[in-house]
Amino acid sequence: MPLDRSIALNILDTVGKNLNLRFDTMASSQPLTGIELIDCAKANAPQGIATAAQLCGYGSDLNKFDRELKLACQNIGVQFQDLSDLITDQQMMQSGMGQEVAPDTPSEL
């Protein structure tokens, strides 16, 4: 049974932090696989598939990147259709893709 999206993304966040993985600044010299690929793709998903593929070591081969990412997600039981599935709500808010909800005044809390 596939994991709920929010649970799966929280697991990926925890695993990446525990392994001290950071993939958002330098391209991998070899194509990443498994959890490393998922973590790299997740970190770079807000920049788009071309950037994520490049930084995860797949260069401009977007089809291979997509295929390997789907396989990696399937292997850990995470449902994955496209790169946007890996973007967390927090990432969307940070990049301005979300919508802030707040009262107009403090008395309306």
PDB file of N, CA and C in Angstrom:
ATOM      1  N   MET A   1       0.845  -1.180   0.000  1.00  0.00           N
ATOM      2  CA  MET A   1       0.000   0.000   0.000  1.00  0.00           C
ATOM      3  C   MET A   1       0.889   1.242   0.000  1.00  0.00           C
ATOM      4  N   PRO A   2       0.679   2.174  -0.935  1.00  0.00           N
ATOM      5  CA  PRO A   2       1.496   3.382  -1.003  1.00  0.00           C
ATOM      6  C   PRO A   2       1.316   4.256   0.233  1.00  0.00           C
ATOM      7  N   LEU A   3       2.391   4.971   0.562  1.00  0.00           N
ATOM      8  CA  LEU A   3       2.350   5.896   1.692  1.00  0.00           C
ATOM      9  C   LEU A   3       1.603   7.160   1.321  1.00  0.00           C
ATOM     10  N   ASP A   4       0.984   7.773   2.305  1.00  0.00           N
ATOM     11  CA  ASP A   4       0.382   9.078   2.120  1.00  0.00           C
ATOM     12  C   ASP A   4       1.490  10.055   1.726  1.00  0.00           C
ATOM     13  N   ARG A   5       1.200  10.981   0.800  1.00  0.00           N
ATOM     14  CA  ARG A   5       2.202  11.912   0.282  1.00  0.00           C
ATOM     15  C   ARG A   5       2.894  12.693   1.390  1.00  0.00           C
ATOM     16  N   SER A   6       2.153  13.251   2.331  1.00  0.00           N
ATOM     17  CA  SER A   6       2.771  14.071   3.371  1.00  0.00           C
ATOM     18  C   SER A   6       3.644  13.231   4.294  1.00  0.00           C
ATOM     19  N   ILE A   7       3.240  11.996   4.585  1.00  0.00           N
ATOM     20  CA  ILE A   7       4.051  11.112   5.417  1.00  0.00           C
ATOM     21  C   ILE A   7       5.342  10.757   4.684  1.00  0.00           C
ATOM     22  N   ALA A   8       5.209  10.435   3.409  1.00  0.00           N
ATOM     23  CA  ALA A   8       6.388  10.072   2.614  1.00  0.00           C
ATOM     24  C   ALA A   8       7.374  11.228   2.528  1.00  0.00           C
ATOM     25  N   LEU A   9       6.896  12.435   2.312  1.00  0.00           N
ATOM     26  CA  LEU A   9       7.786  13.591   2.220  1.00  0.00           C
ATOM     27  C   LEU A   9       8.458  13.871   3.556  1.00  0.00           C
ATOM     28  N   ASN A  10       7.743  13.671   4.662  1.00  0.00           N
ATOM     29  CA  ASN A  10       8.359  13.843   5.983  1.00  0.00           C
ATOM     30  C   ASN A  10       9.450  12.801   6.217  1.00  0.00           C
ATOM     31  N   ILE A  11       9.209  11.575   5.781  1.00  0.00           N
ATOM     32  CA  ILE A  11      10.222  10.521   5.909  1.00  0.00           C
ATOM     33  C   ILE A  11      11.451  10.903   5.100  1.00  0.00           C
ATOM     34  N   LEU A  12      11.242  11.369   3.876  1.00  0.00           N
ATOM     35  CA  LEU A  12      12.367  11.761   3.030  1.00  0.00           C
ATOM     36  C   LEU A  12      13.142  12.913   3.641  1.00  0.00           C
ATOM     37  N   ASP A  13      12.458  13.881   4.228  1.00  0.00           N
ATOM     38  CA  ASP A  13      13.127  14.990   4.914  1.00  0.00           C
ATOM     39  C   ASP A  13      13.992  14.464   6.044  1.00  0.00           C
ATOM     40  N   THR A  14      13.432  13.569   6.847  1.00  0.00           N
ATOM     41  CA  THR A  14      14.152  13.021   8.001  1.00  0.00           C
ATOM     42  C   THR A  14      15.366  12.222   7.559  1.00  0.00           C
ATOM     43  N   VAL A  15      15.195  11.375   6.566  1.00  0.00           N
ATOM     44  CA  VAL A  15      16.316  10.562   6.074  1.00  0.00           C
ATOM     45  C   VAL A  15      17.417  11.466   5.536  1.00  0.00           C
ATOM     46  N   GLY A  16      17.049  12.441   4.729  1.00  0.00           N
ATOM     47  CA  GLY A  16      18.045  13.355   4.168  1.00  0.00           C
ATOM     48  C   GLY A  16      18.794  14.114   5.238  1.00  0.00           C
ATOM     49  N   LYS A  17      18.094  14.581   6.254  1.00  0.00           N
ATOM     50  CA  LYS A  17      18.746  15.314   7.343  1.00  0.00           C
ATOM     51  C   LYS A  17      19.637  14.397   8.157  1.00  0.00           C
ATOM     52  N   ASN A  18      19.177  13.165   8.414  1.00  0.00           N
ATOM     53  CA  ASN A  18      19.982  12.229   9.194  1.00  0.00           C
ATOM     54  C   ASN A  18      21.249  11.820   8.460  1.00  0.00           C
ATOM     55  N   LEU A  19      21.183  11.723   7.156  1.00  0.00           N
ATOM     56  CA  LEU A  19      22.359  11.373   6.370  1.00  0.00           C
ATOM     57  C   LEU A  19      23.194  12.605   6.035  1.00  0.00           C
ATOM     58  N   ASN A  20      22.695  13.766   6.436  1.00  0.00           N
ATOM     59  CA  ASN A  20      23.357  15.037   6.180  1.00  0.00           C
ATOM     60  C   ASN A  20      23.547  15.262   4.678  1.00  0.00           C
ATOM     61  N   LEU A  21      22.528  14.927   3.899  1.00  0.00           N
ATOM     62  CA  LEU A  21      22.590  15.087   2.453  1.00  0.00           C
ATOM     63  C   LEU A  21      22.127  16.474   2.046  1.00  0.00           C
ATOM     64  N   ARG A  22      22.895  17.103   1.168  1.00  0.00           N
ATOM     65  CA  ARG A  22      22.487  18.380   0.591  1.00  0.00           C
ATOM     66  C   ARG A  22      22.828  18.333  -0.881  1.00  0.00           C
ATOM     67  N   PHE A  23      21.856  18.536  -1.724  1.00  0.00           N
ATOM     68  CA  PHE A  23      22.058  18.427  -3.151  1.00  0.00           C
ATOM     69  C   PHE A  23      21.617  19.675  -3.898  1.00  0.00           C
ATOM     70  N   ASP A  24      21.541  20.792  -3.215  1.00  0.00           N
ATOM     71  CA  ASP A  24      20.979  21.947  -3.890  1.00  0.00           C
ATOM     72  C   ASP A  24      22.020  22.970  -4.326  1.00  0.00           C
ATOM     73  N   THR A  25      23.299  22.589  -4.355  1.00  0.00           N
ATOM     74  CA  THR A  25      24.299  23.567  -4.755  1.00  0.00           C
ATOM     75  C   THR A  25      25.258  23.073  -5.827  1.00  0.00           C
ATOM     76  N   MET A  26      25.443  21.759  -5.973  1.00  0.00           N
ATOM     77  CA  MET A  26      26.445  21.258  -6.896  1.00  0.00           C
ATOM     78  C   MET A  26      25.927  20.023  -7.618  1.00  0.00           C
ATOM     79  N   ALA A  27      26.191  19.947  -8.924  1.00  0.00           N
ATOM     80  CA  ALA A  27      25.741  18.808  -9.709  1.00  0.00           C
ATOM     81  C   ALA A  27      26.546  17.564  -9.364  1.00  0.00           C
ATOM     82  N   SER A  28      25.863  16.426  -9.338  1.00  0.00           N
ATOM     83  CA  SER A  28      26.516  15.152  -9.102  1.00  0.00           C
ATOM     84  C   SER A  28      27.295  14.751 -10.356  1.00  0.00           C
ATOM     85  N   SER A  29      28.461  14.158 -10.157  1.00  0.00           N
ATOM     86  CA  SER A  29      29.272  13.734 -11.301  1.00  0.00           C
ATOM     87  C   SER A  29      28.747  12.436 -11.916  1.00  0.00           C
ATOM     88  N   GLN A  30      28.014  11.645 -11.137  1.00  0.00           N
ATOM     89  CA  GLN A  30      27.397  10.402 -11.600  1.00  0.00           C
ATOM     90  C   GLN A  30      25.894  10.484 -11.340  1.00  0.00           C
ATOM     91  N   PRO A  31      25.092   9.841 -12.186  1.00  0.00           N
ATOM     92  CA  PRO A  31      23.651   9.835 -11.927  1.00  0.00           C
ATOM     93  C   PRO A  31      23.345   9.198 -10.569  1.00  0.00           C
ATOM     94  N   LEU A  32      22.581   9.895  -9.768  1.00  0.00           N
ATOM     95  CA  LEU A  32      22.201   9.388  -8.455  1.00  0.00           C
ATOM     96  C   LEU A  32      21.088   8.361  -8.602  1.00  0.00           C
ATOM     97  N   THR A  33      20.962   7.492  -7.617  1.00  0.00           N
ATOM     98  CA  THR A  33      19.902   6.482  -7.605  1.00  0.00           C
ATOM     99  C   THR A  33      19.350   6.380  -6.192  1.00  0.00           C
ATOM    100  N   GLY A  34      18.251   5.675  -6.052  1.00  0.00           N
ATOM    101  CA  GLY A  34      17.676   5.394  -4.750  1.00  0.00           C
ATOM    102  C   GLY A  34      17.303   6.638  -3.965  1.00  0.00           C
ATOM    103  N   ILE A  35      17.513   6.566  -2.657  1.00  0.00           N
ATOM    104  CA  ILE A  35      17.111   7.656  -1.762  1.00  0.00           C
ATOM    105  C   ILE A  35      17.902   8.926  -2.059  1.00  0.00           C
ATOM    106  N   GLU A  36      19.157   8.787  -2.510  1.00  0.00           N
ATOM    107  CA  GLU A  36      19.953   9.967  -2.850  1.00  0.00           C
ATOM    108  C   GLU A  36      19.326  10.720  -4.021  1.00  0.00           C
ATOM    109  N   LEU A  37      18.817   9.985  -5.011  1.00  0.00           N
ATOM    110  CA  LEU A  37      18.147  10.608  -6.146  1.00  0.00           C
ATOM    111  C   LEU A  37      16.875  11.315  -5.688  1.00  0.00           C
ATOM    112  N   ILE A  38      16.095  10.654  -4.853  1.00  0.00           N
ATOM    113  CA  ILE A  38      14.849  11.250  -4.372  1.00  0.00           C
ATOM    114  C   ILE A  38      15.139  12.517  -3.581  1.00  0.00           C
ATOM    115  N   ASP A  39      16.134  12.471  -2.705  1.00  0.00           N
ATOM    116  CA  ASP A  39      16.470  13.635  -1.893  1.00  0.00           C
ATOM    117  C   ASP A  39      16.954  14.790  -2.764  1.00  0.00           C
ATOM    118  N   CYS A  40      17.791  14.490  -3.743  1.00  0.00           N
ATOM    119  CA  CYS A  40      18.289  15.526  -4.653  1.00  0.00           C
ATOM    120  C   CYS A  40      17.141  16.126  -5.464  1.00  0.00           C
ATOM    121  N   ALA A  41      16.294  15.268  -6.010  1.00  0.00           N
ATOM    122  CA  ALA A  41      15.155  15.738  -6.807  1.00  0.00           C
ATOM    123  C   ALA A  41      14.217  16.591  -5.967  1.00  0.00           C
ATOM    124  N   LYS A  42      13.974  16.165  -4.732  1.00  0.00           N
ATOM    125  CA  LYS A  42      13.088  16.899  -3.831  1.00  0.00           C
ATOM    126  C   LYS A  42      13.666  18.279  -3.510  1.00  0.00           C
ATOM    127  N   ALA A  43      14.973  18.333  -3.246  1.00  0.00           N
ATOM    128  CA  ALA A  43      15.621  19.605  -2.912  1.00  0.00           C
ATOM    129  C   ALA A  43      15.580  20.585  -4.075  1.00  0.00           C
ATOM    130  N   ASN A  44      15.584  20.061  -5.301  1.00  0.00           N
ATOM    131  CA  ASN A  44      15.664  20.921  -6.479  1.00  0.00           C
ATOM    132  C   ASN A  44      14.365  21.005  -7.271  1.00  0.00           C
ATOM    133  N   ALA A  45      13.328  20.333  -6.828  1.00  0.00           N
ATOM    134  CA  ALA A  45      12.050  20.313  -7.542  1.00  0.00           C
ATOM    135  C   ALA A  45      11.480  21.712  -7.808  1.00  0.00           C
ATOM    136  N   PRO A  46      11.576  22.647  -6.852  1.00  0.00           N
ATOM    137  CA  PRO A  46      11.005  23.974  -7.134  1.00  0.00           C
ATOM    138  C   PRO A  46      11.664  24.697  -8.309  1.00  0.00           C
ATOM    139  N   GLN A  47      12.892  24.320  -8.663  1.00  0.00           N
ATOM    140  CA  GLN A  47      13.578  24.957  -9.786  1.00  0.00           C
ATOM    141  C   GLN A  47      13.209  24.338 -11.127  1.00  0.00           C
ATOM    142  N   GLY A  48      12.481  23.235 -11.109  1.00  0.00           N
ATOM    143  CA  GLY A  48      12.031  22.614 -12.349  1.00  0.00           C
ATOM    144  C   GLY A  48      12.807  21.353 -12.687  1.00  0.00           C
ATOM    145  N   ILE A  49      12.249  20.582 -13.621  1.00  0.00           N
ATOM    146  CA  ILE A  49      12.812  19.273 -13.960  1.00  0.00           C
ATOM    147  C   ILE A  49      14.187  19.375 -14.610  1.00  0.00           C
ATOM    148  N   ALA A  50      14.430  20.368 -15.451  1.00  0.00           N
ATOM    149  CA  ALA A  50      15.726  20.484 -16.122  1.00  0.00           C
ATOM    150  C   ALA A  50      16.843  20.714 -15.109  1.00  0.00           C
ATOM    151  N   THR A  51      16.613  21.610 -14.164  1.00  0.00           N
ATOM    152  CA  THR A  51      17.613  21.886 -13.128  1.00  0.00           C
ATOM    153  C   THR A  51      17.800  20.676 -12.227  1.00  0.00           C
ATOM    154  N   ALA A  52      16.702  20.059 -11.810  1.00  0.00           N
ATOM    155  CA  ALA A  52      16.786  18.887 -10.939  1.00  0.00           C
ATOM    156  C   ALA A  52      17.554  17.760 -11.630  1.00  0.00           C
ATOM    157  N   ALA A  53      17.243  17.496 -12.897  1.00  0.00           N
ATOM    158  CA  ALA A  53      17.937  16.437 -13.630  1.00  0.00           C
ATOM    159  C   ALA A  53      19.431  16.735 -13.720  1.00  0.00           C
ATOM    160  N   GLN A  54      19.770  17.964 -14.028  1.00  0.00           N
ATOM    161  CA  GLN A  54      21.182  18.367 -14.134  1.00  0.00           C
ATOM    162  C   GLN A  54      21.906  18.149 -12.807  1.00  0.00           C
ATOM    163  N   LEU A  55      21.330  18.634 -11.713  1.00  0.00           N
ATOM    164  CA  LEU A  55      21.983  18.556 -10.412  1.00  0.00           C
ATOM    165  C   LEU A  55      22.027  17.140  -9.842  1.00  0.00           C
ATOM    166  N   CYS A  56      21.126  16.270 -10.312  1.00  0.00           N
ATOM    167  CA  CYS A  56      21.105  14.884  -9.850  1.00  0.00           C
ATOM    168  C   CYS A  56      21.978  13.978 -10.718  1.00  0.00           C
ATOM    169  N   GLY A  57      22.691  14.571 -11.681  1.00  0.00           N
ATOM    170  CA  GLY A  57      23.647  13.813 -12.478  1.00  0.00           C
ATOM    171  C   GLY A  57      23.134  13.267 -13.793  1.00  0.00           C
ATOM    172  N   TYR A  58      21.955  13.690 -14.228  1.00  0.00           N
ATOM    173  CA  TYR A  58      21.376  13.164 -15.465  1.00  0.00           C
ATOM    174  C   TYR A  58      21.526  14.117 -16.645  1.00  0.00           C
ATOM    175  N   GLY A  59      22.179  15.237 -16.430  1.00  0.00           N
ATOM    176  CA  GLY A  59      22.384  16.191 -17.516  1.00  0.00           C
ATOM    177  C   GLY A  59      21.071  16.613 -18.130  1.00  0.00           C
ATOM    178  N   SER A  60      20.976  16.496 -19.450  1.00  0.00           N
ATOM    179  CA  SER A  60      19.749  16.894 -20.148  1.00  0.00           C
ATOM    180  C   SER A  60      18.852  15.704 -20.484  1.00  0.00           C
ATOM    181  N   ASP A  61      19.172  14.519 -19.967  1.00  0.00           N
ATOM    182  CA  ASP A  61      18.369  13.317 -20.245  1.00  0.00           C
ATOM    183  C   ASP A  61      17.183  13.264 -19.273  1.00  0.00           C
ATOM    184  N   LEU A  62      16.165  14.074 -19.580  1.00  0.00           N
ATOM    185  CA  LEU A  62      15.004  14.195 -18.699  1.00  0.00           C
ATOM    186  C   LEU A  62      14.200  12.902 -18.613  1.00  0.00           C
ATOM    187  N   ASN A  63      14.146  12.156 -19.713  1.00  0.00           N
ATOM    188  CA  ASN A  63      13.389  10.894 -19.692  1.00  0.00           C
ATOM    189  C   ASN A  63      14.024   9.883 -18.752  1.00  0.00           C
ATOM    190  N   LYS A  64      15.344   9.749 -18.792  1.00  0.00           N
ATOM    191  CA  LYS A  64      16.020   8.811 -17.896  1.00  0.00           C
ATOM    192  C   LYS A  64      15.881   9.270 -16.448  1.00  0.00           C
ATOM    193  N   PHE A  65      16.020  10.571 -16.210  1.00  0.00           N
ATOM    194  CA  PHE A  65      15.850  11.123 -14.863  1.00  0.00           C
ATOM    195  C   PHE A  65      14.459  10.782 -14.327  1.00  0.00           C
ATOM    196  N   ASP A  66      13.436  11.034 -15.122  1.00  0.00           N
ATOM    197  CA  ASP A  66      12.061  10.755 -14.712  1.00  0.00           C
ATOM    198  C   ASP A  66      11.849   9.271 -14.452  1.00  0.00           C
ATOM    199  N   ARG A  67      12.364   8.433 -15.330  1.00  0.00           N
ATOM    200  CA  ARG A  67      12.210   6.981 -15.193  1.00  0.00           C
ATOM    201  C   ARG A  67      12.901   6.474 -13.915  1.00  0.00           C
ATOM    202  N   GLU A  68      14.127   6.922 -13.673  1.00  0.00           N
ATOM    203  CA  GLU A  68      14.868   6.481 -12.486  1.00  0.00           C
ATOM    204  C   GLU A  68      14.239   7.012 -11.201  1.00  0.00           C
ATOM    205  N   LEU A  69      13.714   8.235 -11.255  1.00  0.00           N
ATOM    206  CA  LEU A  69      13.061   8.807 -10.082  1.00  0.00           C
ATOM    207  C   LEU A  69      11.779   8.049  -9.756  1.00  0.00           C
ATOM    208  N   LYS A  70      11.008   7.687 -10.759  1.00  0.00           N
ATOM    209  CA  LYS A  70       9.799   6.886 -10.535  1.00  0.00           C
ATOM    210  C   LYS A  70      10.147   5.530  -9.934  1.00  0.00           C
ATOM    211  N   LEU A  71      11.210   4.911 -10.427  1.00  0.00           N
ATOM    212  CA  LEU A  71      11.635   3.613  -9.914  1.00  0.00           C
ATOM    213  C   LEU A  71      12.094   3.737  -8.461  1.00  0.00           C
ATOM    214  N   ALA A  72      12.862   4.765  -8.155  1.00  0.00           N
ATOM    215  CA  ALA A  72      13.340   4.973  -6.780  1.00  0.00           C
ATOM    216  C   ALA A  72      12.165   5.170  -5.827  1.00  0.00           C
ATOM    217  N   CYS A  73      11.185   5.966  -6.243  1.00  0.00           N
ATOM    218  CA  CYS A  73      10.001   6.200  -5.400  1.00  0.00           C
ATOM    219  C   CYS A  73       9.199   4.912  -5.232  1.00  0.00           C
ATOM    220  N   GLN A  74       9.035   4.186  -6.305  1.00  0.00           N
ATOM    221  CA  GLN A  74       8.292   2.920  -6.248  1.00  0.00           C
ATOM    222  C   GLN A  74       8.969   1.953  -5.282  1.00  0.00           C
ATOM    223  N   ASN A  75      10.294   1.919  -5.278  1.00  0.00           N
ATOM    224  CA  ASN A  75      11.042   0.995  -4.418  1.00  0.00           C
ATOM    225  C   ASN A  75      10.845   1.277  -2.934  1.00  0.00           C
ATOM    226  N   ILE A  76      10.503   2.510  -2.568  1.00  0.00           N
ATOM    227  CA  ILE A  76      10.259   2.810  -1.156  1.00  0.00           C
ATOM    228  C   ILE A  76       8.773   2.993  -0.852  1.00  0.00           C
ATOM    229  N   GLY A  77       7.923   2.722  -1.839  1.00  0.00           N
ATOM    230  CA  GLY A  77       6.484   2.755  -1.624  1.00  0.00           C
ATOM    231  C   GLY A  77       5.860   4.132  -1.681  1.00  0.00           C
ATOM    232  N   VAL A  78       6.500   5.056  -2.389  1.00  0.00           N
ATOM    233  CA  VAL A  78       5.968   6.416  -2.520  1.00  0.00           C
ATOM    234  C   VAL A  78       5.336   6.567  -3.899  1.00  0.00           C
ATOM    235  N   GLN A  79       4.091   7.037  -3.927  1.00  0.00           N
ATOM    236  CA  GLN A  79       3.438   7.298  -5.204  1.00  0.00           C
ATOM    237  C   GLN A  79       4.051   8.544  -5.829  1.00  0.00           C
ATOM    238  N   PHE A  80       4.371   8.443  -7.106  1.00  0.00           N
ATOM    239  CA  PHE A  80       5.039   9.546  -7.802  1.00  0.00           C
ATOM    240  C   PHE A  80       4.531   9.607  -9.230  1.00  0.00           C
ATOM    241  N   GLN A  81       4.026  10.763  -9.626  1.00  0.00           N
ATOM    242  CA  GLN A  81       3.592  10.965 -11.005  1.00  0.00           C
ATOM    243  C   GLN A  81       4.536  11.914 -11.738  1.00  0.00           C
ATOM    244  N   ASP A  82       4.842  13.031 -11.095  1.00  0.00           N
ATOM    245  CA  ASP A  82       5.793  13.974 -11.677  1.00  0.00           C
ATOM    246  C   ASP A  82       6.530  14.713 -10.572  1.00  0.00           C
ATOM    247  N   LEU A  83       7.501  15.498 -10.952  1.00  0.00           N
ATOM    248  CA  LEU A  83       8.394  16.141  -9.995  1.00  0.00           C
ATOM    249  C   LEU A  83       7.657  17.001  -8.977  1.00  0.00           C
ATOM    250  N   SER A  84       6.547  17.587  -9.369  1.00  0.00           N
ATOM    251  CA  SER A  84       5.802  18.447  -8.446  1.00  0.00           C
ATOM    252  C   SER A  84       5.270  17.668  -7.235  1.00  0.00           C
ATOM    253  N   ASP A  85       5.164  16.340  -7.345  1.00  0.00           N
ATOM    254  CA  ASP A  85       4.726  15.526  -6.208  1.00  0.00           C
ATOM    255  C   ASP A  85       5.708  15.595  -5.046  1.00  0.00           C
ATOM    256  N   LEU A  86       6.965  15.948  -5.327  1.00  0.00           N
ATOM    257  CA  LEU A  86       7.994  15.997  -4.289  1.00  0.00           C
ATOM    258  C   LEU A  86       8.115  17.360  -3.624  1.00  0.00           C
ATOM    259  N   ILE A  87       7.405  18.355  -4.127  1.00  0.00           N
ATOM    260  CA  ILE A  87       7.482  19.695  -3.563  1.00  0.00           C
ATOM    261  C   ILE A  87       6.597  19.750  -2.317  1.00  0.00           C
ATOM    262  N   THR A  88       7.189  20.088  -1.192  1.00  0.00           N
ATOM    263  CA  THR A  88       6.442  20.168   0.059  1.00  0.00           C
ATOM    264  C   THR A  88       5.694  21.491   0.144  1.00  0.00           C
ATOM    265  N   ASP A  89       4.724  21.531   1.030  1.00  0.00           N
ATOM    266  CA  ASP A  89       3.978  22.774   1.250  1.00  0.00           C
ATOM    267  C   ASP A  89       4.921  23.884   1.706  1.00  0.00           C
ATOM    268  N   GLN A  90       5.886  23.533   2.529  1.00  0.00           N
ATOM    269  CA  GLN A  90       6.854  24.528   3.014  1.00  0.00           C
ATOM    270  C   GLN A  90       7.670  25.102   1.855  1.00  0.00           C
ATOM    271  N   GLN A  91       8.107  24.256   0.925  1.00  0.00           N
ATOM    272  CA  GLN A  91       8.845  24.744  -0.233  1.00  0.00           C
ATOM    273  C   GLN A  91       7.972  25.663  -1.088  1.00  0.00           C
ATOM    274  N   MET A  92       6.694  25.322  -1.229  1.00  0.00           N
ATOM    275  CA  MET A  92       5.796  26.164  -2.016  1.00  0.00           C
ATOM    276  C   MET A  92       5.638  27.534  -1.384  1.00  0.00           C
ATOM    277  N   MET A  93       5.515  27.576  -0.064  1.00  0.00           N
ATOM    278  CA  MET A  93       5.381  28.857   0.624  1.00  0.00           C
ATOM    279  C   MET A  93       6.650  29.687   0.478  1.00  0.00           C
ATOM    280  N   GLN A  94       7.811  29.043   0.598  1.00  0.00           N
ATOM    281  CA  GLN A  94       9.076  29.760   0.487  1.00  0.00           C
ATOM    282  C   GLN A  94       9.293  30.326  -0.907  1.00  0.00           C
ATOM    283  N   SER A  95       8.790  29.641  -1.922  1.00  0.00           N
ATOM    284  CA  SER A  95       8.993  30.110  -3.284  1.00  0.00           C
ATOM    285  C   SER A  95       7.838  30.984  -3.779  1.00  0.00           C
ATOM    286  N   GLY A  96       6.868  31.251  -2.903  1.00  0.00           N
ATOM    287  CA  GLY A  96       5.750  32.116  -3.286  1.00  0.00           C
ATOM    288  C   GLY A  96       4.658  31.410  -4.052  1.00  0.00           C
ATOM    289  N   MET A  97       4.693  30.061  -4.100  1.00  0.00           N
ATOM    290  CA  MET A  97       3.679  29.314  -4.832  1.00  0.00           C
ATOM    291  C   MET A  97       2.450  29.031  -3.981  1.00  0.00           C
ATOM    292  N   GLY A  98       2.558  29.265  -2.680  1.00  0.00           N
ATOM    293  CA  GLY A  98       1.435  28.986  -1.784  1.00  0.00           C
ATOM    294  C   GLY A  98       0.600  30.221  -1.544  1.00  0.00           C
ATOM    295  N   GLN A  99      -0.360  30.074  -0.681  1.00  0.00           N
ATOM    296  CA  GLN A  99      -1.233  31.184  -0.343  1.00  0.00           C
ATOM    297  C   GLN A  99      -1.240  31.331   1.173  1.00  0.00           C
ATOM    298  N   GLU A 100      -0.925  32.526   1.644  1.00  0.00           N
ATOM    299  CA  GLU A 100      -0.907  32.778   3.074  1.00  0.00           C
ATOM    300  C   GLU A 100      -2.323  33.053   3.545  1.00  0.00           C
ATOM    301  N   VAL A 101      -2.682  32.403   4.646  1.00  0.00           N
ATOM    302  CA  VAL A 101      -4.002  32.592   5.234  1.00  0.00           C
ATOM    303  C   VAL A 101      -3.797  33.155   6.631  1.00  0.00           C
ATOM    304  N   ALA A 102      -4.358  34.334   6.875  1.00  0.00           N
ATOM    305  CA  ALA A 102      -4.197  34.980   8.180  1.00  0.00           C
ATOM    306  C   ALA A 102      -5.376  35.918   8.406  1.00  0.00           C
ATOM    307  N   PRO A 103      -5.685  36.192   9.674  1.00  0.00           N
ATOM    308  CA  PRO A 103      -6.763  37.144   9.971  1.00  0.00           C
ATOM    309  C   PRO A 103      -6.322  38.563   9.602  1.00  0.00           C
ATOM    310  N   ASP A 104      -7.321  39.435   9.375  1.00  0.00           N
ATOM    311  CA  ASP A 104      -7.005  40.811   9.035  1.00  0.00           C
ATOM    312  C   ASP A 104      -6.427  41.585  10.207  1.00  0.00           C
ATOM    313  N   THR A 105      -6.863  41.250  11.408  1.00  0.00           N
ATOM    314  CA  THR A 105      -6.371  41.937  12.612  1.00  0.00           C
ATOM    315  C   THR A 105      -6.109  40.906  13.701  1.00  0.00           C
ATOM    316  N   PRO A 106      -5.281  41.269  14.697  1.00  0.00           N
ATOM    317  CA  PRO A 106      -5.033  40.347  15.813  1.00  0.00           C
ATOM    318  C   PRO A 106      -6.294  39.998  16.597  1.00  0.00           C
ATOM    319  N   SER A 107      -7.269  40.872  16.632  1.00  0.00           N
ATOM    320  CA  SER A 107      -8.486  40.591  17.383  1.00  0.00           C
ATOM    321  C   SER A 107      -9.362  39.543  16.695  1.00  0.00           C
ATOM    322  N   GLU A 108      -9.108  39.270  15.424  1.00  0.00           N
ATOM    323  CA  GLU A 108      -9.876  38.265  14.691  1.00  0.00           C
ATOM    324  C   GLU A 108      -9.289  36.868  14.814  1.00  0.00           C
ATOM    325  N   LEU A 109      -8.266  36.689  15.656  1.00  0.00           N
ATOM    326  CA  LEU A 109      -7.699  35.361  15.869  1.00  0.00           C
ATOM    327  C   LEU A 109      -8.738  34.491  16.506  1.00  0.00           C
TER     328      LEU A 109
END
